[in-house]
Amino acid sequence: MTDGVLSTSDRSKRQATPPVAAVLVVGGGIGGIQASLDLADSGFKVYLVEKDLSIGGTMSQLDKTFPTNDCAMCIMSPKLVEAGRHRNIEILSLSRVEDVKGRAGAFRVLIRKRPRYVDLQKCTACGDCARVCPVRLPDDYEVGLVTRRAIYQPFAQSMPSAFGIDKRGTPPCRAVCPIHVNAQGYIALITEAKYEEALALIRENNPFPGITGRICTHPCETACRRGDVDQSVAINGLKRFLADRAGETPITTPPRPDHRERIAVVGSGPAGLLAAHDLRRMGYGVTVFESLPVLGGMLSVGIPEYRLPRHVVDKEIGTLRQLGVELRVNTRVGNDLPLKSLRERYQAVFLAVGAHVSHRLAIDGEDLDGVIHATDYLRRVNMGDVPPVGPRVAVVGGGNAAIDAARVARRQGGSRVIILYRRSREEMPALPEEIEAAEAEGIVIEWLAAPTSVQGKNGRVAKAVCVRMKLGEPDASGRRRPVPVQGSHFTIELDTLILAIGQTPDLSFLHQHDSLKITAGGTIEADPVTLETSARGVFAGGDAVTGPLTYIDAMAAGRKAAVSIDRYLRGEELGANRESEGPQTDYVRAEIEGVPRQPRSQTGALTPSERVHGFQEVDLGLTETQVRDEATRCLQCGGCSDCLQCVQACEAQAIIHDMNEEVGEIEVGAIILTPGFDAFDPRPKSEYGYGRFPNVLTSIEFERCLSAAGPFGGHPRRPSDGQPPKSIGWVQCVGSRDPHRGVGYCSSVCCMAATKQAVVAREHAPDLEATIFYMDMRAHGKDFDRYVERAREVHGVRYVRSRISNITEDPQHHDLFVIYETEDGHLVHDQLDMVVLSVGLLPPRSASDLSRTLGVRLNPYGFADTTWSEPLRTNRSGVFVAGAFSGPKDVPETVVQGSAAAAEASALLAESRGALVSEIERPPETDVRNARPRIGVFVCHCGINIGGLVRVSDVVAHAATLPFVVHVEDNLYTCSQDNQERIKKAILDHRLNRVVVASCSPRTHEALFQDTLQAAGLNRYLLEMANIRDQCSWVHTNWPREATDKAKDLVRMAVSKAALLEPLPTFEIPVHPRGLVVGGGIAGLTSALGLADQGYDVDLVEIESELGGNLRHIATTLEGEAPRAVLARLVDAVTSHQRIRVFVDTRIESISGFVGNFKTTLTTRGEAVEHEHGVVIVATGAREMKTREYLCGQDERVVTQREFESLLHHRPSALGNQNSELTVCMIQCVGSRTTEHPYCSRVCCSQAIKNTLALGERFPRARIFVLYRDIRTYGFAEDYYQKAREQGALFVRFDPERKPVVEKQNGHLQVSVYDPLLQDHLVLTPDWLVLSVGIEPLESNEHVARMLKVPLNADRFFLEAHMKLRPVEFATEGVYVAGLAHGPKSIDETIVQAEAAVSRSCTVLSKKSIEVPGTVARVDERKCVACGLCEEICPYHAVDVVSKKTMVGEKPVAQVNEALCKGCGLCTASCRSGAIDVAGFSDAEIVAQMAQVSPR
Amino acid sequence: MTYAFFLGCTVPVRSLNYELSARKVARAVGIGMVDIDGFECCGYPIRHLDQMTALLLAAKNLSLAEEHGYDICTLCSACAGTLADANRKLRENAGLRHDINEKLSETTGRVYRGTLEVKHFARVLFQDVGLEEIRRHLNTDLSSLRLAAHYGCHYLKPSHIYDSIEDPETPHTLDDLIEVTGAASIAFEGRDRCCGGGVLAMDETVALAMAREKLDRVVQAGGEALVLICPFCDIMYESNQRKIEKAFNTRFGLPVIYLTQLLGLAMGMIPDELGFRLNRVKAKDLLAKVTHDEST
């Protein structure tokens, strides 16, 4: 056999071991889902990798689908459920492919799975978690139109049906906080007014919110992302509000059980206190020793009361007492209580004695009266021992202590207070807000000035001699060193001089024998990471080690000490893994584009004149309203804020906040890539104002506006004012057909999508003016032109042919304006309420990653690179593509490709089919037919979804009173895994023979409970469900009593029906493993070879004597390749394949039977033979349309495109020589888009352009005119249209009302056409007139359709079961369609469709037998009068009226073919004599249910 | 910062108030303006008839500035556009530069090496001086004013000749320069439209109708004056305002002022220094609003 198209069949030669019977599908959109289902249904294991939480892709976001206006979600959700529940499909959500090794048949794939933070096994998607989540993030499923919570599922039908948490990383505020207080978390809780919870969250890390909220240097605010928008969030103010509001709330978290060890903490400043707090919470006994009479260290004796009131300090230190920390004041460690004895009595000691001794300035006069050190000064003031200051005060220093001292002095009567600082304002270490406050209080700051000596009078300070400084080179601290300016001395007269130039610790309490090392700087030497000192068991931290730093640094030291001491006492490694302590630089920042400015709330403050008269707190804090406003300014950088509210809300205990990323390897035989596409971001095309003008939306956004499940309930509103729009304009080709933006191709779907949106929008608001601005209306799909015509005629959608160049806005009312020129030259200004930009389809963002990881080639636009003859194959063997990844396409083409890719993959792995899938074990069924009903009722709380409203206990009690009910129980989640076991056990324990589950929708959960029954040995149809959630608690949220009553009714109805339920048998129908392919063109050949490669016998029937069909007449493709060689190889492969029997010159006489069991009579040259087939693929093709229009057939210079192509390639000399100045005119849409043939033939535009390019190449001097209505070169064919224009071909549009006129004038052809742009007639005299005559269906279609009982559409092409999701099959099972028989299409589309038909066939042929569900129609032959209505009405052709022996003698009666019946019930509803019932929904059962409805 | 000050033809003839105020403002913010002998027409008027001649004219101007060692700063947007476009072409296309230089040296004995930048004065203010620096020089509060910015076309388009420093669809420099003074730069529909000057020579009615549309909208949006940076736009909105009023039987009386006049006011310069007497539509009310402090 040959290479190329046959590479699947010669695989066995190369491969010794059988291939892995599993396939990896990358991307969970509709294409991926279809591929997965096909594979899983034909005996393969599927791993479906999805990057997001849920499969569903773009289709799940769509509102309606064209051309049928079906709800996208309604038609898709059964597929979601099927994929989600399929035993052979494993959905790997939040995953991506990291690496691929190996080769076709045996790939090893590395998958990286992001954590969901929710246990899939436990989550029941009840949504209780999302209700308590305080975080609001832009909802990506709703394209950012609304917000969602951090714990969420994208949409109600999500699959896997479970929530997940959006964690983006640590937010800056929390990362940079030295003690990692969860600021984002408590801010989020504030937005929900959950103040207690917020405070509790702070206290997890910080017992002093009131203190911290006042004096912390707030690195969190410095790092806050909001600062990049306007100003940082007032985090301190929020914290302080919570603390102040809390009153005397006791600490609620009780410490864990005590350890034996006790710890001494020396010093009650922030470092000591936080260490004590942490250690106590760890369960240690802690005693704090404080030498002063007050607790708090610098908090109490350093910081003035107007900044930090004493009662705040006392209250918060008091919480430590509540925790059980022992606090001793007036106890100086040293002489009376030596460190040595502490070390004996306590198992560890933490020295946190602070730095309370002021540095000396070392200048003359420093010891005069009236010179005082800031720490001493502040301590004495704070302790009530008020030292006198004179009216003229100078403070030396630039830190917070200097400012504090100055401001205190000002309050103590200092009328002229000056601060002398030797550097400039920029270098000043004090907080800017403190400096400003000081200045506001009248304190003068002399920058770049320092005292050189102090002079006294009578022993008291009288003046200071100062010198001006300038800044020199940077010093060790990185700040520029101040250098005195020569001769700049000046004098300040003063009464008091306060020195605030730094402090050192007072270490006089240490003895020699304590053997503690001291640094040169006079601080305790301690390890920077572990805080260990040179003495074992003694740790030291805070200012005593580092010299004076900030409050929060001291707190961090306290925390560090607690960790070290705990490890020390446990005997663990002290220094290991401590990187996460202290400030971190690794954090995430929220996206800020488009965040509206909202200034920070300003706290109230005392006026400067009020301040200086006392020590009242200056900062008045934020009001509650301000706090709520301020909290909403938070950008929620981290996504989930780790507030853990969800953990408390989740009854199923499914939330795991510390879940980790997983990396795992899987083995697969083939890979299918279906990553979909991304929408073009119209922001860079700023002329359309997207992002600037609120009423300009993208088509995806508008789709969500239209969706009934979307943010506006399906009624579009103007974003600017919330009003329903009265006029909407659609601007087409935004990010399509735009080579300047790198998107030269046509996105193929937008014309129809916009038309659909316009139609649906007008259905919502009939008065709406809908206008679509377009270049060419590309309605090239099946029935698309009809849809557009209906939109125009019936729905009044206005179509304006114009490329809109820009959009302007009335900035007041946000109305929009477009200007365009009509074809007759008038300039029109349109005012629109809203504009929808039809954004193009881009390759998915993941494309380049996939390309790299898999070694798969991309085309210049970044889509997967494929060829016309192998449209699904990549350059890497065993890796296939489907859907928009290989070029823009709509849903049906994506579904077809999904199936087709599945066929390619399964052909590769055919010999291993079934190796990795298991059959379900079924225990024997208990016979319950004559037993008295014993009903078990299971009532579900669904967390609080039902239980929060309906009184479940009442429902349970009520159920217990009902007839036949022998067991009732309620479950938190009846669907959870453990409850399936409970139900099984209850069935066995109570000998139940009927089960009622009162919970949610059978749509999602019936199969689950049916399986449970089956596992317990009950027939699966002995289950009845009562939907007391979706149809009760969810819709009556404000009516708890009534909802409870209704729930009882629903349960009672279900019970009464359950009592009548019968076990229903399921049938097995054998399948004949041979396929019939009708038609020997490219579609039929591909199908036949495909089936044979899958390992099934095939009969290929061709009515002509030669295989090849229409493709025989095609010389080149649009890409310029010759298909002949490919066709020849294909024919060769088919004719030589041992599984294929080819019947040429053969017609099908008759086909009867049904799926798995068709009986076909073939007549070859008069001889009829019957064959049996399991499936039938209709690939009968179509033909070039016959016409006599435009002198066709009457003048030899008038030819069809196909004839012209033949001339061009096989007899070019007939056209002229290379230099001939040929004039060729082409007319498009000859016979297409007419009253007789209202459809578009889809391929003629490309065909014309193909011939134009070939002509131009061969005859460079040829003049080419193409007369057209719309050029429909969708997808990458647009490039060739562009090329043809560049080559000089002239494209002239005509209106169908003014078609070209062709005449013979003096022996010359003369074409006259009205050019709407020139507004004049153009008269051409071409040498050749080429007609694009289009494609028409075969007459024989009607015959075939009748035999197979499948429908044709109005144009007499075969009509598929569903235009979107079942594009190659029929309602009649086992029959499939491919190629032109289905409708006009290109070669590659035909090949793909043929492969899709193979894939669908395999889902039948791969089974030995087909299982028929029990819920089928049954005829009561006694009542049947054989009227035949049921036969006529049955969409599946499952009912026939036959003559039959019955209980009442031989008579004609309706007979149901159970293999075909879908249990839809149309026959039951239509039967006039009540002779047909659908099993499981019999009249008796329904009536019994109805009878139980309470009268109201 | 010192620039070769390229006045062009229109400013010194029709818009002396622009030149006057620009020189004052430049001095105030520390921009040196050097007048160079020999500057000629920028080339704009014949650009669409004979590109090469237009380039040749531009190249001569560029070569003069290059010889003196200064980048060019223009007041007129058309000059900025023409010179910047020529400069870009000559810098990027060595072949073209060679051809032009051949002719240029033949006729004038000069060559242009391609080392210059060409900037409009407003861009110099925005980019080189910066809003912060400008703010330091302001001393008069103009926050009571509601002004309409008119960018015109050549200041923005084609944006690639200005290295795409500003999106022509969402320009902001002029708004920022207005708002730095405290005045409000108002939003109004059709802000980005042409003044009409481009078709004045062909069809006066169309040109006047275009200008009228904008005047209408500015007035409707509550604008108290139109702020310009191009003398051509001034012809349409100011010189022709009476004509428009007559033609459409309406009344605007809308002052049209140059950005430099506005900045001068905000810097505390008196209206006379800024050439307000030369404004054809008198800005009396406007000036009264912002200078009343001095009169009391």
mmCIF file with all atom_site columns, C-alpha atoms in Angstrom, chain B residues 146-152 174 178 186 188 190-191 193 195 210-219 222-229 233-234 236-238 241 244 253-259 261-262 276 279 281 283 286:
data_model
loop_
_atom_site.group_PDB
_atom_site.id
_atom_site.type_symbol
_atom_site.label_atom_id
_atom_site.label_alt_id
_atom_site.label_comp_id
_atom_site.label_asym_id
_atom_site.label_entity_id
_atom_site.label_seq_id
_atom_site.pdbx_PDB_ins_code
_atom_site.Cartn_x
_atom_site.Cartn_y
_atom_site.Cartn_z
_atom_site.occupancy
_atom_site.B_iso_or_equiv
_atom_site.pdbx_formal_charge
_atom_site.auth_seq_id
_atom_site.auth_comp_id
_atom_site.auth_asym_id
_atom_site.auth_atom_id
_atom_site.pdbx_PDB_model_num
ATOM 1  C CA . ARG B 1 146 ? -14.711 75.097 30.552 1.00 0.00 ? 146 ARG B CA 1
ATOM 2  C CA . LEU B 1 147 ? -12.703 74.794 27.371 1.00 0.00 ? 147 LEU B CA 1
ATOM 3  C CA . ALA B 1 148 ? -12.930 72.736 24.222 1.00 0.00 ? 148 ALA B CA 1
ATOM 4  C CA . ALA B 1 149 ? -9.733  71.187 22.916 1.00 0.00 ? 149 ALA B CA 1
ATOM 5  C CA . HIS B 1 150 ? -9.374  70.983 19.164 1.00 0.00 ? 150 HIS B CA 1
ATOM 6  C CA . TYR B 1 151 ? -6.476  68.807 18.056 1.00 0.00 ? 151 TYR B CA 1
ATOM 7  C CA . GLY B 1 152 ? -6.885  69.170 14.326 1.00 0.00 ? 152 GLY B CA 1
ATOM 8  C CA . LEU B 1 174 ? -3.870  68.887 24.533 1.00 0.00 ? 174 LEU B CA 1
ATOM 9  C CA . ILE B 1 178 ? -5.427  72.495 29.245 1.00 0.00 ? 178 ILE B CA 1
ATOM 10 C CA . ILE B 1 186 ? -14.820 69.344 28.082 1.00 0.00 ? 186 ILE B CA 1
ATOM 11 C CA . PHE B 1 188 ? -18.104 66.911 23.082 1.00 0.00 ? 188 PHE B CA 1
ATOM 12 C CA . GLY B 1 190 ? -17.067 64.962 17.007 1.00 0.00 ? 190 GLY B CA 1
ATOM 13 C CA . ARG B 1 191 ? -14.061 66.367 18.779 1.00 0.00 ? 191 ARG B CA 1
ATOM 14 C CA . ARG B 1 193 ? -13.208 65.874 13.279 1.00 0.00 ? 193 ARG B CA 1
ATOM 15 C CA . CYS B 1 195 ? -11.894 71.815 11.033 1.00 0.00 ? 195 CYS B CA 1
ATOM 16 C CA . MET B 1 210 ? -17.964 71.525 8.946  1.00 0.00 ? 210 MET B CA 1
ATOM 17 C CA . ALA B 1 211 ? -16.638 74.318 11.113 1.00 0.00 ? 211 ALA B CA 1
ATOM 18 C CA . ARG B 1 212 ? -20.137 75.322 12.073 1.00 0.00 ? 212 ARG B CA 1
ATOM 19 C CA . GLU B 1 213 ? -20.941 71.815 13.251 1.00 0.00 ? 213 GLU B CA 1
ATOM 20 C CA . LYS B 1 214 ? -18.088 71.898 15.689 1.00 0.00 ? 214 LYS B CA 1
ATOM 21 C CA . LEU B 1 215 ? -18.864 75.433 16.920 1.00 0.00 ? 215 LEU B CA 1
ATOM 22 C CA . ASP B 1 216 ? -22.422 74.273 17.524 1.00 0.00 ? 216 ASP B CA 1
ATOM 23 C CA . ARG B 1 217 ? -21.358 71.293 19.528 1.00 0.00 ? 217 ARG B CA 1
ATOM 24 C CA . VAL B 1 218 ? -18.854 73.196 21.609 1.00 0.00 ? 218 VAL B CA 1
ATOM 25 C CA . VAL B 1 219 ? -21.485 75.738 22.531 1.00 0.00 ? 219 VAL B CA 1
ATOM 26 C CA . GLY B 1 222 ? -21.045 74.475 27.475 1.00 0.00 ? 222 GLY B CA 1
ATOM 27 C CA . GLY B 1 223 ? -17.603 75.297 26.128 1.00 0.00 ? 223 GLY B CA 1
ATOM 28 C CA . GLU B 1 224 ? -16.502 78.887 26.736 1.00 0.00 ? 224 GLU B CA 1
ATOM 29 C CA . ALA B 1 225 ? -13.708 78.870 24.205 1.00 0.00 ? 225 ALA B CA 1
ATOM 30 C CA . LEU B 1 226 ? -12.036 76.677 21.660 1.00 0.00 ? 226 LEU B CA 1
ATOM 31 C CA . VAL B 1 227 ? -8.364  75.989 22.314 1.00 0.00 ? 227 VAL B CA 1
ATOM 32 C CA . LEU B 1 228 ? -6.167  75.483 19.243 1.00 0.00 ? 228 LEU B CA 1
ATOM 33 C CA . ILE B 1 229 ? -2.641  74.633 18.311 1.00 0.00 ? 229 ILE B CA 1
ATOM 34 C CA . CYS B 1 233 ? -7.808  75.711 12.315 1.00 0.00 ? 233 CYS B CA 1
ATOM 35 C CA . ASP B 1 234 ? -7.864  79.286 13.542 1.00 0.00 ? 234 ASP B CA 1
ATOM 36 C CA . MET B 1 236 ? -11.789 78.237 10.101 1.00 0.00 ? 236 MET B CA 1
ATOM 37 C CA . TYR B 1 237 ? -13.006 78.861 13.598 1.00 0.00 ? 237 TYR B CA 1
ATOM 38 C CA . GLU B 1 238 ? -11.984 82.416 14.219 1.00 0.00 ? 238 GLU B CA 1
ATOM 39 C CA . GLN B 1 241 ? -16.669 82.754 12.456 1.00 0.00 ? 241 GLN B CA 1
ATOM 40 C CA . ILE B 1 244 ? -20.318 81.178 9.343  1.00 0.00 ? 244 ILE B CA 1
ATOM 41 C CA . GLY B 1 253 ? -19.330 84.675 19.594 1.00 0.00 ? 253 GLY B CA 1
ATOM 42 C CA . LEU B 1 254 ? -17.162 81.802 20.747 1.00 0.00 ? 254 LEU B CA 1
ATOM 43 C CA . PRO B 1 255 ? -13.646 82.901 21.603 1.00 0.00 ? 255 PRO B CA 1
ATOM 44 C CA . VAL B 1 256 ? -10.911 80.908 19.916 1.00 0.00 ? 256 VAL B CA 1
ATOM 45 C CA . ILE B 1 257 ? -7.610  80.983 21.759 1.00 0.00 ? 257 ILE B CA 1
ATOM 46 C CA . TYR B 1 258 ? -4.250  79.358 21.335 1.00 0.00 ? 258 TYR B CA 1
ATOM 47 C CA . LEU B 1 259 ? -2.972  76.906 23.879 1.00 0.00 ? 259 LEU B CA 1
ATOM 48 C CA . GLN B 1 261 ? -2.341  82.097 25.291 1.00 0.00 ? 261 GLN B CA 1
ATOM 49 C CA . LEU B 1 262 ? -4.094  79.902 27.809 1.00 0.00 ? 262 LEU B CA 1
ATOM 50 C CA . PHE B 1 276 ? -5.397  88.844 23.075 1.00 0.00 ? 276 PHE B CA 1
ATOM 51 C CA . ASN B 1 279 ? -8.017  87.759 18.674 1.00 0.00 ? 279 ASN B CA 1
ATOM 52 C CA . VAL B 1 281 ? -13.551 87.061 18.430 1.00 0.00 ? 281 VAL B CA 1
ATOM 53 C CA . ALA B 1 283 ? -12.451 86.953 24.674 1.00 0.00 ? 283 ALA B CA 1
ATOM 54 C CA . LEU B 1 286 ? -13.430 84.850 29.431 1.00 0.00 ? 286 LEU B CA 1
#
